[in-house]
XYZ file of C-alpha atoms in Angstrom:
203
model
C 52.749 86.305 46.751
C 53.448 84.988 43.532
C 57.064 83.821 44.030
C 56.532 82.057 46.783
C 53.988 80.002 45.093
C 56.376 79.304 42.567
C 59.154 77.999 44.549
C 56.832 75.750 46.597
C 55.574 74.209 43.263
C 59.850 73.967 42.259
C 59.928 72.162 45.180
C 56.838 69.917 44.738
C 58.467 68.865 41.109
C 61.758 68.587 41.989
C 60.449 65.888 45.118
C 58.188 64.694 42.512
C 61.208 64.258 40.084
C 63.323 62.586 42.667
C 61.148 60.153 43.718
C 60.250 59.425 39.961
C 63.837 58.397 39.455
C 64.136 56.048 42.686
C 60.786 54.112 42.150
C 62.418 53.406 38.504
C 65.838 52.733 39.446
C 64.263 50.185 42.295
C 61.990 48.890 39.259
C 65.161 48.164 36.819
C 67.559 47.043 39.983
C 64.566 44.072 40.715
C 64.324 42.856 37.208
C 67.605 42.813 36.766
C 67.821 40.629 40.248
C 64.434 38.604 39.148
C 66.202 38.173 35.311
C 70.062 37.161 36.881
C 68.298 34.736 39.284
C 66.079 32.646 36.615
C 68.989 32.959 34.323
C 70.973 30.998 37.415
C 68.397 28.740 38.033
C 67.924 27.797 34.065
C 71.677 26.685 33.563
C 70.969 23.243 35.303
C 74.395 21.727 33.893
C 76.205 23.902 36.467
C 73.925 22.494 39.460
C 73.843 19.254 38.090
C 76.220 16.072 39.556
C 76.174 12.295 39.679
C 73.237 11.518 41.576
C 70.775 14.164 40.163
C 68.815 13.353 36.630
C 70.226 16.646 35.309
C 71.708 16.979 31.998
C 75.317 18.473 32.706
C 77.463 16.857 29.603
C 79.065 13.186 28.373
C 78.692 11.067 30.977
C 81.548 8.936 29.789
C 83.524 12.145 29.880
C 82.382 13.436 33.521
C 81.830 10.686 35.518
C 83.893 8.061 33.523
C 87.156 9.899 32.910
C 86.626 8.353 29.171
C 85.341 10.674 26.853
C 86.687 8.267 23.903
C 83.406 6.167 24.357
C 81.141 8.419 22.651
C 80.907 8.476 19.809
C 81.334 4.351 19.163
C 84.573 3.549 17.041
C 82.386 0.650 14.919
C 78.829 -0.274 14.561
C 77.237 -3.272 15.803
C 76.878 -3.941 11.978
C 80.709 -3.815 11.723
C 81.307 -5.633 15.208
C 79.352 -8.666 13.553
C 81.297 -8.740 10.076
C 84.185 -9.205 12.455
C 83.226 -12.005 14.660
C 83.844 -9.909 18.044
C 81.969 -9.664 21.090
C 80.392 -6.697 21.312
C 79.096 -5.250 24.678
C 76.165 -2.881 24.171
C 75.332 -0.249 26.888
C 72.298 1.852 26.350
C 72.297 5.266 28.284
C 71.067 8.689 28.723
C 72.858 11.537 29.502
C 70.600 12.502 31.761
C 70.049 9.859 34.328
C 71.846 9.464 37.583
C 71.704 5.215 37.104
C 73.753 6.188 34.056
C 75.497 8.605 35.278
C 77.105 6.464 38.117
C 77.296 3.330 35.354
C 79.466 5.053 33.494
C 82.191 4.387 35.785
C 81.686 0.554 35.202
C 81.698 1.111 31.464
C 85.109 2.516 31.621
C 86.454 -0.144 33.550
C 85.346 -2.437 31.088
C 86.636 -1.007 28.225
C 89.659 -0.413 30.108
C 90.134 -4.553 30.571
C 88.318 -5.818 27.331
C 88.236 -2.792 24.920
C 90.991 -4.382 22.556
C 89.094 -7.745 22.524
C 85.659 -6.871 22.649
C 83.676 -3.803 21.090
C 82.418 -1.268 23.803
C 79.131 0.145 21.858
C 77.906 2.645 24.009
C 73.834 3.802 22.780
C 72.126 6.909 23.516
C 68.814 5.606 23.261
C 67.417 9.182 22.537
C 69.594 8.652 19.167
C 67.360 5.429 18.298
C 65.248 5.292 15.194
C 61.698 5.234 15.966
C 60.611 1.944 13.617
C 58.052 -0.855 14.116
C 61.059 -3.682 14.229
C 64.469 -3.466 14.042
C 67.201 -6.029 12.533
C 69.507 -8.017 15.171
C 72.029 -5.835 13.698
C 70.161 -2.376 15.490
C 70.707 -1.902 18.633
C 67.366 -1.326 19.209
C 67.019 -4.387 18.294
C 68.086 -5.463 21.976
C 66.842 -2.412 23.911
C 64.106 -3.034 26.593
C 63.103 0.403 27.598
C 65.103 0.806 30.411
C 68.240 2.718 31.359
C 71.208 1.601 31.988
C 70.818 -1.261 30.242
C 73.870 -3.732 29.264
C 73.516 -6.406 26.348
C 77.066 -8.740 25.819
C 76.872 -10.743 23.123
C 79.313 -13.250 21.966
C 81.363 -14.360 18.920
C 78.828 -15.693 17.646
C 76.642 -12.770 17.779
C 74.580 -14.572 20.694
C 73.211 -12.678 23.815
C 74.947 -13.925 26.881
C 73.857 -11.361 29.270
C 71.305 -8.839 29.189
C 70.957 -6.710 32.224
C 68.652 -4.034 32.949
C 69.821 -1.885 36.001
C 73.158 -0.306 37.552
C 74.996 -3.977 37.725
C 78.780 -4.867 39.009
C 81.580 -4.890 37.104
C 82.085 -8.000 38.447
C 78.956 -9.470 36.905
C 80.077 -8.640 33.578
C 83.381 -9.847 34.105
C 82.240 -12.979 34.862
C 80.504 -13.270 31.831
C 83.219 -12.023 29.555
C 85.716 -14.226 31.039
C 83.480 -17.531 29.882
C 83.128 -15.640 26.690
C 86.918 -15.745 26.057
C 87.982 -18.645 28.139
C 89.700 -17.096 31.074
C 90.437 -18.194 34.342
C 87.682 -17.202 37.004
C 88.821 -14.407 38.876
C 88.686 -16.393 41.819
C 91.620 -17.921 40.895
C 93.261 -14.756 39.264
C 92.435 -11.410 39.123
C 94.155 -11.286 35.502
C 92.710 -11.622 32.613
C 94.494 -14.765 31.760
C 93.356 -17.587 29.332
C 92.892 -21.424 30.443
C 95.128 -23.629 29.057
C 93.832 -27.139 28.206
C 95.748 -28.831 31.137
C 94.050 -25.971 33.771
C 90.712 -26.788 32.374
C 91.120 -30.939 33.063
C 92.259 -30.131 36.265
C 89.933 -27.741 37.193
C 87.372 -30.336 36.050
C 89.033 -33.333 37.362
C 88.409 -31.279 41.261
């Protein structure tokens, strides 16, 4: 009577045992599911794209195709000593207004980066202070993003511009800046000679 008994307990443990192991294989198979999944879901740079507010990289870089932008060759310190325009852009990595700005940005620099100096501004990079010297860019920063700030030889704001805006806006701008012809006349960026600029008056 007594074996019996103790095969049916065998039994009981070794179903016991059995079941044991699958409720803690099933317990480590759905953390390692519930851990993978948040691990996914965390990495927002591979998820992220132009018109999402994700952080995924240098804009310039990404959406631009000019990672040479960041970081600035000169200061706007330096940009000053040297008499040259200087276009500021203040960005965030971050933002899709940015993101899709970029592209503009490059475009500019790829017309006016030997004449003018493309200063491109992470605003999380500026100093917190109570004021700020005109030679700062946050000097000229207004709390938005994008934000584009062209100033002259002179060192004299000719456009500021808070928003995505055209690369056609800017080009206007930079074309009185350095005495072009409108791009109505030619898409070039060709200077006005004194006789064109009679004429053109003289109509």
């Amino acid at each position: 009577m007594i074996f019996p008994f103790l095969q049916l307990h065998n039994t009981i443990l070794a179903i016991y045992r059995s079941s044991w192991r699958r409720i803690v294989s099933t317990c480590l198979l759905t953390l390692i599911g519930a851990f993978s999944c948040s691990f996914l879901i965390g990495t927002s740079p591979a998820l992220a794209g132009i018109n999402d507010d994700h952080f995924d990289g240098n804009i310039f870089a990404l959406y631009g195709g000019n990672g040479s932008l960041v970081p600035p060759r000169v200061t706007l310190a330096d940009s000053f000593n040297r008499s040259k325009p200087a276009i500021l852009v203040f960005y965030v990595d971050d933002s899709s207004d940015c993101k899709q700005f970029a592209i503009v940005v490059s475009r500019m620099q790829a017309f006016y980066g030997r004449s003018a100096d493309l200063i491109p501004v992470n605003v999380d990079a500026i100093p917190l202070k109570a004021t700020y010297a005109p030679t700062e860019p946050g000097y000229y920063y207004d709390g938005a993003v994008p934000q584009i700030v062209v100033l002259n030889q002179k060192s004299e704001v000719v456009l500021n511009h808070k928003g995505k805006v055209a690369y056609e806006k800017v080009d206007d701008v930079l074309r009185e800046v350095f005495n072009l012809l409108p791009r109505e006349i030619t898409p070039d960026l060709k200077q006005r000679s004194f006789n064109e600029f009679s004429s053109e008056l003289a109509k």
